[in-house]
Amino acid sequence: MKIYTAFLLSVLCCLVWAQDEHKYEFVTIGGNVISYLCKEEGEGKKVVLMVSGMGLDAHSTYKNTFHKFSSNDFMLCIYDRPGAGKSAHAVPKVRSMDALSAELEAFVEFKKWDSVVLVAHSFGGLVAKAFASENPSRVSALLFVDAAHESWYGNLKSSLSKEGWATMQWIMAWEKEKHSFEDFAESASKPERYKLKKEIPITVMSRGLPHTAIRQTKMSYADVDAYNRTWDQSQIELTKISDNAKHVIMKYSSHLYDETDPWIVLEELNQLLSKVKPSPEEYQERRTSN
């Protein structure tokens, strides 16, 4: 029995290892190297593009969702912003939300994608909204997975104690100056950049479990509660950006949902994609153009 168990574990380990091996492709945009990966490729398929959070590797964020996705109509792609995953900065420097949106726009143009469905996690929600605001005809739907809303920054600041806000400022400064070189404060400072078409289909998926890892900074229980309460409020605000919105609570998921429940995101993604499946005319048009 021990030998059989060891053999089974070795097979499973090899399967997981093989599953994580991918042939990434690369493109240089603005001097920075952008890595990306697509699956379910095929003629006539539309695109689902997954946008990761601040400083997060897209594959680590979406690994199980990415591998378990299957569709006859859509191909699924992930990409990393510079400094995350296999992407790299030419020269590390802080970039504004306008720059992050322009970078995504350049990537979509490079791929010659006419339209995309965006799946956005955490800070990636702001990047996705900024891009959709600037390129309304190129985004057919959005799925937000415990994604940030610009209102959270101000509400969090006013809700935390002096000590709690000092902790958050330290975390955000580290991200801005040392890690991701992305600036949450700047991104929240211009809410007008996030205006979307009111009819666009969106699904807002919010974590069901509170974020408690921040207790490792010795943040007080009251401030941890304020952190989660203001985040939950921001999820409600996120549902208001469209008249065609659905809100789902991921009952058993934390912020990093993929390790516990990728299935609920896949289910909701498939439901959202059913609203934007390509028509027979679109298939034929792509076949003749190619």
mmCIF file of N, CA and C in Angstrom, residues 89 92 94 170-182:
data_model
loop_
_atom_site.group_PDB
_atom_site.id
_atom_site.type_symbol
_atom_site.label_atom_id
_atom_site.label_comp_id
_atom_site.label_asym_id
_atom_site.label_seq_id
_atom_site.Cartn_x
_atom_site.Cartn_y
_atom_site.Cartn_z
ATOM 1 N N HIS A 89 10.735 44.769 -16.610
ATOM 2 C CA HIS A 89 10.908 46.197 -16.863
ATOM 3 C C HIS A 89 12.176 46.450 -17.669
ATOM 4 N N PRO A 92 12.862 49.832 -14.100
ATOM 5 C CA PRO A 92 11.753 49.892 -13.146
ATOM 6 C C PRO A 92 11.398 51.327 -12.777
ATOM 7 N N VAL A 94 7.693 53.861 -11.565
ATOM 8 C CA VAL A 94 6.268 53.916 -11.268
ATOM 9 C C VAL A 94 5.510 54.354 -12.506
ATOM 10 N N TRP A 170 2.506 52.089 4.432
ATOM 11 C CA TRP A 170 3.782 51.384 4.293
ATOM 12 C C TRP A 170 3.680 50.301 3.221
ATOM 13 N N ILE A 171 2.563 49.538 3.222
ATOM 14 C CA ILE A 171 2.364 48.484 2.231
ATOM 15 C C ILE A 171 2.292 49.075 0.827
ATOM 16 N N MET A 172 1.506 50.139 0.671
ATOM 17 C CA MET A 172 1.341 50.748 -0.645
ATOM 18 C C MET A 172 2.636 51.397 -1.131
ATOM 19 N N ALA A 173 3.409 51.966 -0.212
ATOM 20 C CA ALA A 173 4.695 52.569 -0.595
ATOM 21 C C ALA A 173 5.671 51.484 -1.056
ATOM 22 N N TRP A 174 5.646 50.336 -0.382
ATOM 23 C CA TRP A 174 6.511 49.224 -0.789
ATOM 24 C C TRP A 174 6.160 48.744 -2.197
ATOM 25 N N GLU A 175 4.856 48.614 -2.468
ATOM 26 C CA GLU A 175 4.421 48.213 -3.807
ATOM 27 C C GLU A 175 4.864 49.241 -4.851
ATOM 28 N N LYS A 176 4.667 50.503 -4.530
ATOM 29 C CA LYS A 176 4.951 51.578 -5.479
ATOM 30 C C LYS A 176 6.441 51.728 -5.759
ATOM 31 N N GLU A 177 7.262 51.625 -4.723
ATOM 32 C CA GLU A 177 8.674 51.977 -4.844
ATOM 33 C C GLU A 177 9.612 50.784 -4.962
ATOM 34 N N LYS A 178 9.162 49.591 -4.522
ATOM 35 C CA LYS A 178 10.073 48.455 -4.455
ATOM 36 C C LYS A 178 9.605 47.226 -5.229
ATOM 37 N N HIS A 179 8.308 47.016 -5.333
ATOM 38 C CA HIS A 179 7.818 45.737 -5.842
ATOM 39 C C HIS A 179 7.181 45.853 -7.218
ATOM 40 N N SER A 180 5.927 46.283 -7.274
ATOM 41 C CA SER A 180 5.194 46.308 -8.548
ATOM 42 C C SER A 180 5.383 47.611 -9.320
ATOM 43 N N PHE A 181 5.799 48.666 -8.623
ATOM 44 C CA PHE A 181 5.908 50.009 -9.205
ATOM 45 C C PHE A 181 4.550 50.480 -9.736
ATOM 46 N N GLU A 182 3.491 50.084 -9.023
ATOM 47 C CA GLU A 182 2.122 50.520 -9.328
ATOM 48 C C GLU A 182 1.577 51.268 -8.115
#
